C-alpha cells in the first residue's frame, strides 16, 4: 500500500491564482481530512469528510473548498490564493466508526507559498 | 471542543539522556496519538494510545485517561530523535483530531 499520497510536494502561487492540492489513499478509509500547519500553531483542521459525498468544515475553512466524489480521493481547492494561505498542508485518513477511535495516518505534506 | 496542551515547548538534550514529554487534555478523549515530525517535515505515527502503556524500542507512552494526560518517554536519546513531537486526540463520536502545539526536541551529539 502507498498509504496517503499528496501532490504536489511544493508549489508557489501568485496572489489570486487558483489551484488544487491532491490527496489520495489506498486503504479504503472512510474518513479523510485536511490540515494546515503554521509556525507555532500546530496543525489546524480545514475540512473533513466521513465518506464519499459528505464533507464538512473544520476550524479554519475560509478560502478553501473540498469535494469527495470517491472514497480514495479528497482534493483541496484554493479558489483565489492569498499570502495568508502560505503554509504546509497535510492530508490524513482513517477508518470511520462514528466513535473517533481509529488511528489516523498522514501524507507527506504540500508546502505552499503564495506571493 | 477539547484543548490540548503540551509541555515543555522546547527541550535540549545531550545524546544519551532520557526525557519525558507531557500532553494534557481539557476533557476526556477517545483517541490519543503521538507523532514525530522529523526535520524534513514528515509526520510519523509513534503511538496510538487512548489508554494504558505501550513501548516501541527506546520510546514508550502512557495515557491515564481518567486524569486526562499522556506521557511520552524517550530513553537514551539519539540525534535522530530531534524534531517536533505532537500529541492529538478526538472527543465524543467525532473523528476530528485536535493537536497540541508540539514539543521541539533538539538532541546534541
PDB file of C-alpha atoms in Angstrom:
ATOM      1  CA  UNK A   1       0.000   0.000   0.000  1.00  0.00           C
ATOM      2  CA  UNK A   2       1.159   3.510  -0.810  1.00  0.00           C
ATOM      3  CA  UNK A   3      -0.801   4.856   2.158  1.00  0.00           C
ATOM      4  CA  UNK A   4      -1.714   8.542   1.910  1.00  0.00           C
ATOM      5  CA  UNK A   5      -0.182  10.381  -1.032  1.00  0.00           C
ATOM      6  CA  UNK A   6      -0.175  14.114  -1.754  1.00  0.00           C
ATOM      7  CA  UNK A   7       0.763  16.113  -4.819  1.00  0.00           C
ATOM      8  CA  UNK A   8       2.481  18.403  -5.456  1.00  0.00           C
ATOM      9  CA  UNK A   9       5.216  18.450  -2.798  1.00  0.00           C
ATOM     10  CA  UNK A  10       5.963  22.124  -3.368  1.00  0.00           C
ATOM     11  CA  UNK A  11       4.002  24.922  -5.047  1.00  0.00           C
ATOM     12  CA  UNK A  12       4.449  28.650  -5.495  1.00  0.00           C
ATOM     13  CA  UNK A  13       1.432  30.739  -6.451  1.00  0.00           C
ATOM     14  CA  UNK A  14       0.753  34.386  -7.055  1.00  0.00           C
ATOM     15  CA  UNK A  15      -1.991  36.153  -5.152  1.00  0.00           C
ATOM     16  CA  UNK A  16      -5.347  35.498  -6.817  1.00  0.00           C
ATOM     17  CA  UNK A  17      -4.358  32.281  -8.577  1.00  0.00           C
ATOM     18  CA  UNK A  18      -6.287  29.088  -8.010  1.00  0.00           C
ATOM     19  CA  UNK A  19      -5.045  25.574  -7.585  1.00  0.00           C
ATOM     20  CA  UNK A  20      -5.969  22.124  -6.308  1.00  0.00           C
ATOM     21  CA  UNK A  21      -3.958  20.105  -3.828  1.00  0.00           C
ATOM     22  CA  UNK A  22      -4.415  16.408  -4.436  1.00  0.00           C
ATOM     23  CA  UNK A  23      -4.785  13.737  -1.776  1.00  0.00           C
ATOM     24  CA  UNK A  24      -5.352  10.037  -2.300  1.00  0.00           C
ATOM     25  CA  UNK A  25      -5.365   6.948  -0.092  1.00  0.00           C
ATOM     26  CA  UNK A  26      -5.468   3.253  -0.967  1.00  0.00           C
ATOM     27  CA  UNK A  27      -6.537   1.888   2.414  1.00  0.00           C
ATOM     28  CA  UNK A  28     -10.282   2.149   1.800  1.00  0.00           C
ATOM     29  CA  UNK A  29     -10.604   4.619   4.646  1.00  0.00           C
ATOM     30  CA  UNK A  30     -13.902   6.415   5.002  1.00  0.00           C
ATOM     31  CA  UNK A  31     -12.574   9.416   6.914  1.00  0.00           C
ATOM     32  CA  UNK A  32     -10.276  11.943   5.247  1.00  0.00           C
ATOM     33  CA  UNK A  33      -9.229  15.390   6.330  1.00  0.00           C
ATOM     34  CA  UNK A  34      -7.034  18.384   5.504  1.00  0.00           C
ATOM     35  CA  UNK A  35      -4.860  20.279   7.953  1.00  0.00           C
ATOM     36  CA  UNK A  36      -2.628  23.286   7.658  1.00  0.00           C
ATOM     37  CA  UNK A  37       0.485  23.766   9.736  1.00  0.00           C
ATOM     38  CA  UNK A  38       1.804  27.212  10.537  1.00  0.00           C
ATOM     39  CA  UNK A  39       4.816  28.033  12.745  1.00  0.00           C
ATOM     40  CA  UNK A  40       3.905  27.897  16.427  1.00  0.00           C
ATOM     41  CA  UNK A  41       0.304  26.934  15.680  1.00  0.00           C
ATOM     42  CA  UNK A  42       0.426  23.163  15.447  1.00  0.00           C
ATOM     43  CA  UNK A  43      -1.927  21.567  12.922  1.00  0.00           C
ATOM     44  CA  UNK A  44      -5.383  23.000  12.379  1.00  0.00           C
ATOM     45  CA  UNK A  45      -8.279  21.248  10.676  1.00  0.00           C
ATOM     46  CA  UNK A  46      -9.528  22.836   7.433  1.00  0.00           C
ATOM     47  CA  UNK A  47     -12.149  20.415   6.091  1.00  0.00           C
ATOM     48  CA  UNK A  48     -13.022  16.792   6.583  1.00  0.00           C
ATOM     49  CA  UNK A  49     -15.128  14.037   5.069  1.00  0.00           C
ATOM     50  CA  UNK A  50     -16.674  10.947   6.643  1.00  0.00           C
ATOM     51  CA  UNK A  51     -17.372   9.298   3.300  1.00  0.00           C
ATOM     52  CA  UNK A  52     -17.960   9.852  -0.403  1.00  0.00           C
ATOM     53  CA  UNK A  53     -20.376  12.709  -0.971  1.00  0.00           C
ATOM     54  CA  UNK A  54     -20.084  14.028   2.605  1.00  0.00           C
ATOM     55  CA  UNK A  55     -17.876  16.951   3.619  1.00  0.00           C
ATOM     56  CA  UNK A  56     -17.861  19.412   6.482  1.00  0.00           C
ATOM     57  CA  UNK A  57     -15.892  22.380   7.760  1.00  0.00           C
ATOM     58  CA  UNK A  58     -13.170  22.256  10.331  1.00  0.00           C
ATOM     59  CA  UNK A  59     -11.566  25.012  12.377  1.00  0.00           C
ATOM     60  CA  UNK A  60     -10.174  27.166   9.534  1.00  0.00           C
ATOM     61  CA  UNK A  61     -12.260  26.555   6.362  1.00  0.00           C
ATOM     62  CA  UNK A  62     -12.334  30.060   4.851  1.00  0.00           C
ATOM     63  CA  UNK A  63     -10.741  30.284   1.409  1.00  0.00           C
ATOM     64  CA  UNK A  64     -10.829  26.531   0.785  1.00  0.00           C
ATOM     65  CA  UNK A  65     -13.262  24.175  -0.926  1.00  0.00           C
ATOM     66  CA  UNK A  66     -13.390  20.392  -0.921  1.00  0.00           C
ATOM     67  CA  UNK A  67     -15.369  17.608  -2.544  1.00  0.00           C
ATOM     68  CA  UNK A  68     -15.378  13.844  -2.110  1.00  0.00           C
ATOM     69  CA  UNK A  69     -16.617  12.001  -5.179  1.00  0.00           C
ATOM     70  CA  UNK A  70     -14.753   8.759  -4.420  1.00  0.00           C
ATOM     71  CA  UNK A  71     -13.546   7.007  -1.291  1.00  0.00           C
ATOM     72  CA  UNK A  72      -9.939   7.287  -2.469  1.00  0.00           C
ATOM     73  CA  UNK A  73      -9.605  10.996  -3.308  1.00  0.00           C
ATOM     74  CA  UNK A  74     -10.111  14.198  -1.342  1.00  0.00           C
ATOM     75  CA  UNK A  75      -8.832  17.277  -3.213  1.00  0.00           C
ATOM     76  CA  UNK A  76      -8.465  20.687  -1.579  1.00  0.00           C
ATOM     77  CA  UNK A  77      -9.124  23.747  -3.753  1.00  0.00           C
ATOM     78  CA  UNK A  78      -7.866  27.256  -3.249  1.00  0.00           C
ATOM     79  CA  UNK A  79     -10.133  29.471  -5.329  1.00  0.00           C
ATOM     80  CA  UNK A  80      -8.172  32.737  -5.016  1.00  0.00           C
ATOM     81  CA  UNK A  81      -4.884  32.293  -3.199  1.00  0.00           C
ATOM     82  CA  UNK A  82      -3.827  34.817  -0.564  1.00  0.00           C
ATOM     83  CA  UNK A  83      -0.472  35.242   1.210  1.00  0.00           C
ATOM     84  CA  UNK A  84      -2.184  34.162   4.449  1.00  0.00           C
ATOM     85  CA  UNK A  85      -2.564  30.718   2.877  1.00  0.00           C
ATOM     86  CA  UNK A  86       1.177  30.205   2.775  1.00  0.00           C
ATOM     87  CA  UNK A  87       1.545  27.077   4.862  1.00  0.00           C
ATOM     88  CA  UNK A  88       2.263  23.369   4.865  1.00  0.00           C
ATOM     89  CA  UNK A  89      -0.803  21.285   4.087  1.00  0.00           C
ATOM     90  CA  UNK A  90      -1.322  17.754   5.315  1.00  0.00           C
ATOM     91  CA  UNK A  91      -3.939  15.231   4.319  1.00  0.00           C
ATOM     92  CA  UNK A  92      -4.941  12.399   6.658  1.00  0.00           C
ATOM     93  CA  UNK A  93      -7.168   9.338   6.590  1.00  0.00           C
ATOM     94  CA  UNK A  94      -8.570   6.705   8.921  1.00  0.00           C
ATOM     95  CA  UNK A  95     -11.407   4.214   9.137  1.00  0.00           C
ATOM     96  CA  UNK A  96     -14.556   5.911  10.451  1.00  0.00           C
ATOM     97  CA  UNK A  97     -16.543   4.112  13.106  1.00  0.00           C
ATOM     98  CA  UNK A  98     -18.537   7.083  14.386  1.00  0.00           C
ATOM     99  CA  UNK A  99     -16.648   6.895  17.682  1.00  0.00           C
ATOM    100  CA  UNK A 100     -13.379   8.621  16.811  1.00  0.00           C
ATOM    101  CA  UNK A 101     -11.364   5.644  17.999  1.00  0.00           C
ATOM    102  CA  UNK A 102      -9.249   4.928  14.954  1.00  0.00           C
ATOM    103  CA  UNK A 103      -5.609   5.703  14.278  1.00  0.00           C
ATOM    104  CA  UNK A 104      -5.127   8.390  11.648  1.00  0.00           C
ATOM    105  CA  UNK A 105      -2.380   8.394   9.033  1.00  0.00           C
ATOM    106  CA  UNK A 106      -0.872  11.431   7.364  1.00  0.00           C
ATOM    107  CA  UNK A 107       0.511  12.142   3.930  1.00  0.00           C
ATOM    108  CA  UNK A 108       3.930  13.729   3.323  1.00  0.00           C
ATOM    109  CA  UNK A 109       2.572  17.266   3.016  1.00  0.00           C
ATOM    110  CA  UNK A 110       2.484  20.036   0.413  1.00  0.00           C
ATOM    111  CA  UNK A 111       4.500  23.189   1.041  1.00  0.00           C
ATOM    112  CA  UNK A 112       2.623  26.130  -0.484  1.00  0.00           C
ATOM    113  CA  UNK A 113       3.941  29.661  -0.862  1.00  0.00           C
ATOM    114  CA  UNK A 114       1.676  32.484  -2.033  1.00  0.00           C
ATOM    115  CA  UNK A 115       3.477  35.607  -3.205  1.00  0.00           C
TER     116      UNK A 115
ATOM    117  CA  UNK B   1     -14.017  21.321  21.736  1.00  0.00           C
ATOM    118  CA  UNK B   2     -11.090  19.904  23.622  1.00  0.00           C
ATOM    119  CA  UNK B   3      -7.922  21.847  24.319  1.00  0.00           C
ATOM    120  CA  UNK B   4      -4.557  20.100  24.102  1.00  0.00           C
ATOM    121  CA  UNK B   5      -1.536  21.427  25.957  1.00  0.00           C
ATOM    122  CA  UNK B   6       1.968  20.085  25.550  1.00  0.00           C
ATOM    123  CA  UNK B   7       4.972  20.662  27.741  1.00  0.00           C
ATOM    124  CA  UNK B   8       7.702  21.633  27.623  1.00  0.00           C
ATOM    125  CA  UNK B   9       7.556  23.682  24.403  1.00  0.00           C
ATOM    126  CA  UNK B  10      11.291  23.251  23.868  1.00  0.00           C
ATOM    127  CA  UNK B  11      13.774  20.681  25.115  1.00  0.00           C
ATOM    128  CA  UNK B  12      17.501  20.411  24.502  1.00  0.00           C
ATOM    129  CA  UNK B  13      19.339  17.206  25.421  1.00  0.00           C
ATOM    130  CA  UNK B  14      22.726  15.660  25.101  1.00  0.00           C
ATOM    131  CA  UNK B  15      22.845  12.386  23.255  1.00  0.00           C
ATOM    132  CA  UNK B  16      22.193   9.515  25.647  1.00  0.00           C
ATOM    133  CA  UNK B  17      19.910  11.442  28.003  1.00  0.00           C
ATOM    134  CA  UNK B  18      16.340  10.469  28.847  1.00  0.00           C
ATOM    135  CA  UNK B  19      13.308  12.730  28.571  1.00  0.00           C
ATOM    136  CA  UNK B  20       9.593  12.886  29.310  1.00  0.00           C
ATOM    137  CA  UNK B  21       7.104  14.863  27.246  1.00  0.00           C
ATOM    138  CA  UNK B  22       3.658  15.607  28.586  1.00  0.00           C
ATOM    139  CA  UNK B  23       0.274  16.118  26.959  1.00  0.00           C
ATOM    140  CA  UNK B  24      -2.748  17.392  28.928  1.00  0.00           C
ATOM    141  CA  UNK B  25      -6.341  17.348  27.678  1.00  0.00           C
ATOM    142  CA  UNK B  26      -9.164  19.608  28.823  1.00  0.00           C
ATOM    143  CA  UNK B  27     -11.694  16.776  28.530  1.00  0.00           C
ATOM    144  CA  UNK B  28     -11.808  13.017  28.027  1.00  0.00           C
ATOM    145  CA  UNK B  29     -10.599  11.700  24.666  1.00  0.00           C
ATOM    146  CA  UNK B  30     -11.466   8.631  22.601  1.00  0.00           C
ATOM    147  CA  UNK B  31      -8.319   8.612  20.510  1.00  0.00           C
ATOM    148  CA  UNK B  32      -4.860   9.695  21.584  1.00  0.00           C
ATOM    149  CA  UNK B  33      -1.927   9.698  19.205  1.00  0.00           C
ATOM    150  CA  UNK B  34       1.715  10.754  19.411  1.00  0.00           C
ATOM    151  CA  UNK B  35       3.551  11.876  16.295  1.00  0.00           C
ATOM    152  CA  UNK B  36       7.125  12.786  15.480  1.00  0.00           C
ATOM    153  CA  UNK B  37       7.693  15.434  12.838  1.00  0.00           C
ATOM    154  CA  UNK B  38      11.206  14.965  11.545  1.00  0.00           C
ATOM    155  CA  UNK B  39      13.395  17.801  10.246  1.00  0.00           C
ATOM    156  CA  UNK B  40      12.124  17.076   6.710  1.00  0.00           C
ATOM    157  CA  UNK B  41       8.559  17.786   7.796  1.00  0.00           C
ATOM    158  CA  UNK B  42       7.171  14.251   7.704  1.00  0.00           C
ATOM    159  CA  UNK B  43       4.652  13.274  10.372  1.00  0.00           C
ATOM    160  CA  UNK B  44       5.481   9.823  11.706  1.00  0.00           C
ATOM    161  CA  UNK B  45       2.956   7.890  13.784  1.00  0.00           C
ATOM    162  CA  UNK B  46       4.566   6.876  17.061  1.00  0.00           C
ATOM    163  CA  UNK B  47       1.740   5.595  19.220  1.00  0.00           C
ATOM    164  CA  UNK B  48      -1.999   5.161  19.132  1.00  0.00           C
ATOM    165  CA  UNK B  49      -2.684   5.043  22.861  1.00  0.00           C
ATOM    166  CA  UNK B  50      -6.126   6.098  24.179  1.00  0.00           C
ATOM    167  CA  UNK B  51      -5.246   4.375  27.463  1.00  0.00           C
ATOM    168  CA  UNK B  52      -2.562   2.227  29.064  1.00  0.00           C
ATOM    169  CA  UNK B  53       1.115   1.862  28.227  1.00  0.00           C
ATOM    170  CA  UNK B  54       2.916   0.897  25.046  1.00  0.00           C
ATOM    171  CA  UNK B  55       6.564   0.538  24.188  1.00  0.00           C
ATOM    172  CA  UNK B  56       8.420   0.620  20.904  1.00  0.00           C
ATOM    173  CA  UNK B  57      12.176   0.322  21.258  1.00  0.00           C
ATOM    174  CA  UNK B  58      13.543   3.317  23.145  1.00  0.00           C
ATOM    175  CA  UNK B  59      10.174   5.043  23.111  1.00  0.00           C
ATOM    176  CA  UNK B  60       7.237   4.365  25.354  1.00  0.00           C
ATOM    177  CA  UNK B  61       3.974   6.122  26.077  1.00  0.00           C
ATOM    178  CA  UNK B  62       1.461   6.084  28.879  1.00  0.00           C
ATOM    179  CA  UNK B  63      -2.034   7.540  28.847  1.00  0.00           C
ATOM    180  CA  UNK B  64      -4.034   7.970  32.047  1.00  0.00           C
ATOM    181  CA  UNK B  65      -7.445   8.643  30.560  1.00  0.00           C
ATOM    182  CA  UNK B  66      -9.172   9.302  33.884  1.00  0.00           C
ATOM    183  CA  UNK B  67      -6.693  12.096  34.654  1.00  0.00           C
ATOM    184  CA  UNK B  68      -6.617  13.433  31.075  1.00  0.00           C
ATOM    185  CA  UNK B  69      -2.919  13.250  30.345  1.00  0.00           C
ATOM    186  CA  UNK B  70      -0.422  11.268  28.343  1.00  0.00           C
ATOM    187  CA  UNK B  71       3.348  10.957  28.654  1.00  0.00           C
ATOM    188  CA  UNK B  72       5.938  10.116  26.016  1.00  0.00           C
ATOM    189  CA  UNK B  73       9.246   8.740  27.279  1.00  0.00           C
ATOM    190  CA  UNK B  74      12.398   8.800  25.202  1.00  0.00           C
ATOM    191  CA  UNK B  75      15.334   6.875  26.599  1.00  0.00           C
ATOM    192  CA  UNK B  76      18.967   7.023  25.510  1.00  0.00           C
ATOM    193  CA  UNK B  77      18.165   9.815  23.074  1.00  0.00           C
ATOM    194  CA  UNK B  78      19.899   9.986  19.702  1.00  0.00           C
ATOM    195  CA  UNK B  79      20.403  12.895  17.329  1.00  0.00           C
ATOM    196  CA  UNK B  80      17.844  11.303  15.007  1.00  0.00           C
ATOM    197  CA  UNK B  81      15.217  11.844  17.725  1.00  0.00           C
ATOM    198  CA  UNK B  82      15.376  15.574  17.043  1.00  0.00           C
ATOM    199  CA  UNK B  83      12.252  17.200  15.680  1.00  0.00           C
ATOM    200  CA  UNK B  84       8.838  18.178  16.949  1.00  0.00           C
ATOM    201  CA  UNK B  85       6.629  15.813  18.909  1.00  0.00           C
ATOM    202  CA  UNK B  86       2.873  16.288  18.709  1.00  0.00           C
ATOM    203  CA  UNK B  87       0.056  14.708  20.617  1.00  0.00           C
ATOM    204  CA  UNK B  88      -3.503  14.826  19.335  1.00  0.00           C
ATOM    205  CA  UNK B  89      -6.876  13.484  20.371  1.00  0.00           C
ATOM    206  CA  UNK B  90     -10.511  13.128  19.382  1.00  0.00           C
ATOM    207  CA  UNK B  91     -13.561  13.726  21.531  1.00  0.00           C
ATOM    208  CA  UNK B  92     -17.008  12.188  21.706  1.00  0.00           C
ATOM    209  CA  UNK B  93     -18.014  10.459  18.484  1.00  0.00           C
ATOM    210  CA  UNK B  94     -16.004  12.828  16.309  1.00  0.00           C
ATOM    211  CA  UNK B  95     -13.124  11.707  14.093  1.00  0.00           C
ATOM    212  CA  UNK B  96     -11.669  15.238  14.181  1.00  0.00           C
ATOM    213  CA  UNK B  97      -8.158  15.144  15.580  1.00  0.00           C
ATOM    214  CA  UNK B  98      -7.155  18.141  17.733  1.00  0.00           C
ATOM    215  CA  UNK B  99      -3.432  18.818  18.009  1.00  0.00           C
ATOM    216  CA  UNK B 100      -1.260  20.389  20.646  1.00  0.00           C
ATOM    217  CA  UNK B 101       1.360  22.925  19.603  1.00  0.00           C
ATOM    218  CA  UNK B 102       4.154  20.424  19.980  1.00  0.00           C
ATOM    219  CA  UNK B 103       7.417  19.970  21.862  1.00  0.00           C
ATOM    220  CA  UNK B 104      10.529  20.810  19.888  1.00  0.00           C
ATOM    221  CA  UNK B 105      13.305  18.396  20.828  1.00  0.00           C
ATOM    222  CA  UNK B 106      16.935  19.006  19.962  1.00  0.00           C
ATOM    223  CA  UNK B 107      19.436  16.245  20.706  1.00  0.00           C
ATOM    224  CA  UNK B 108      23.041  17.364  20.501  1.00  0.00           C
ATOM    225  CA  UNK B 109      25.911  14.945  19.841  1.00  0.00           C
TER     226      UNK B 109
END
